[in-house]
């Protein structure tokens, strides 16, 4: 049984040398390379803007080539900003929470969904859970805000029924006390169905004979989940976990923006919304400052990616490179 | 050499050539960007006799060539009547030989404009918000032609379409005009409008439910709701004792939605109600944050909150949630900008005619009259001609036509005889009043019905408000005010009773110089200060006691000083004074006028400014 599981996880270890028949492949791949070069590598030159005095310049391209170098001035400005601590701590805290809650949720959901035998019911659950992913944050957030409105929403009666609140002490989920809860739950609802698809696909690839053998050996549902399904999809989980870590600071701007108000800003201001606010949102064209913040964001992301990969390799022996 | 090695070399070479090609193309285009040409092309000069646009069919000048122009309007809400095919656009084509293709962004995030500038792909005409300082940068950096130079060559009479005050206001540092405004008006226009019994409306007013006001005034005839204490007492009495009203946990005094990016409207309007003066007696700008009226506004809102008149939910409700409360008539008083919640007020007022939201007046603790601002006469949009334009001569003739009286009438009222008829000719005096631009009536009931149904945009091209003089639109209108549907009539009557407390903020609409040495630093400080107050406002207002509120206000004020609001004020004061000198103003707020007499405080404002809503407007909505 162990060998069969491992066979599913075998990756080609040795590169096949090129031959004449690869010529077409090279040409095909060159289009992708070109795409990557034009849209991913070439714009990287734009990071130099973070080290230039390009704020207030109306032509961002011209500021990229013509403006003066100012070293780390834009970074220093951010570090000296009294919002720095709030923004960074909010970003890291919310993301760590989301990582702990939101990352395992689609896996658990996929595991349970896989156990549903009734096909129509399974598909209905999958459709309903996937649907929110296709709504924009503006619409989805609007629905959530309407549902959680402290006076007219459905949450207040529920909290009162559960004795968590009463008419005089209502729970307002969009205040700074509860905004993280609301953000995480909303994000969870929106992403759990869609996020589970990849795991369901991985589960589908597991040889059914393994389950049959385990059933014959007397393994129950939870044991099959624990000892067959989870180890079989562990490679997928690892890859997605590392990628998730690297994207930790790249919060959905729309999600935070839609839930932000003057009351919860101290808890809902994250790096992406702050970058927008000080650069584009204020209509002041602070391209250099925004670039510095963006670069800072990317460097932290890179460090987290390397760290995640290193830890993953140490613990599970698997990494993405 | 092995075949695999050859393939490798060929592949690498192909990719390298492509990469080098792209890099070269980008380098060349960037080099191109560094030098923006703004020399006017050599087209024949247009004679000053007659209208400039009449020469487009003349062989000597243009040989009747139809020109297509791309016109970018940087406002996603801008609407027009299609690129051709309407009575108005066809007439423009007939008159000027120009076909306009409008373009707008999907979102108002500035991305589209930034991309156009970065790629040097600005279309023939560019229209920005008048408050967007990009317009100054575009002029200073040579992205747009000088309108003054263009007019000299191709539309010699163009500038006579504009009052000298407007020309002075928009003149750049070199004295030239680089763009023209939309929906503007001058003080001369304002005076002409007043001669026709027209008035400036305040931008924002506080509204209260009429049935509840009636109940209160009938039961407490000796009360003084125009004082802060009296107003608070009235709200408490209505909340606790009025049989017609039940707050049901909602706010009795509804505040506008607290945004994470803009100052709360309630606070802004209350500061005006409390008579905050922007200028001191020495002619200097005054800091709003340091002004006692600003503090008073915070303290008063806190008092309303502590008395239970403002619910906690007000600090977190979205605009839609606030709107729903208004639609259902839940608040007794609203501290919101009416036009921002126009449809919600309309829903309530239309279905509850005896419970309408009507304006109210109350004052600061010293009893000073409110100082309400109206929408500035400096305009809403601003149009410039890009240096990418191949036919600036034809653009200039088009602009000349659109800003002429004939063009304005066409855009605003359609075609004479077909859509409107003159009741009073331009310049005619009737009953002692001179009608500078005349007065019209709709040509027939069908046109009137279409106008009041708000379908004008689709049918005739009304709302094609390019370069329009706001006052001309008002003065010519059959009702004496440019109102096109029931909703706008209702809004007008919500504001008009407070006309005597209103003044024109254009008088202090100075503009900072984005080329100033410390401009960036000041802007950053300004943003930091504004964000600080936005973030702290709800906390200060919802403080548990008066002492706590004062303490939080002072803490925020100190922090605001640290962030540099006084430096921002000093910087602005330079441009404020320069602006006053340039415009020839000795003061910018009415209270500094030597003959200023404060208007009498009337709780429900002045009835005489309310207009009768035409039956056709009611009929149009059924």
XYZ file of C-alpha atoms in Angstrom, chain B residues 34 62 100 109 139 170 240 322 327 379 395 429 459 470 495 513:
16
model
C 11.233 62.964 -23.063
C -10.537 73.560 -44.965
C -16.791 63.637 -31.721
C -9.030 55.477 -10.228
C 0.059 72.451 -19.097
C -7.829 79.797 -15.062
C -39.232 60.241 23.796
C -27.954 55.213 5.744
C -36.026 55.808 2.471
C -16.713 74.540 -12.619
C -10.702 71.698 -32.402
C -36.314 93.661 -20.157
C -33.407 61.758 -27.181
C -24.224 77.035 -15.403
C -32.191 73.512 -0.110
C 1.421 75.449 -7.273
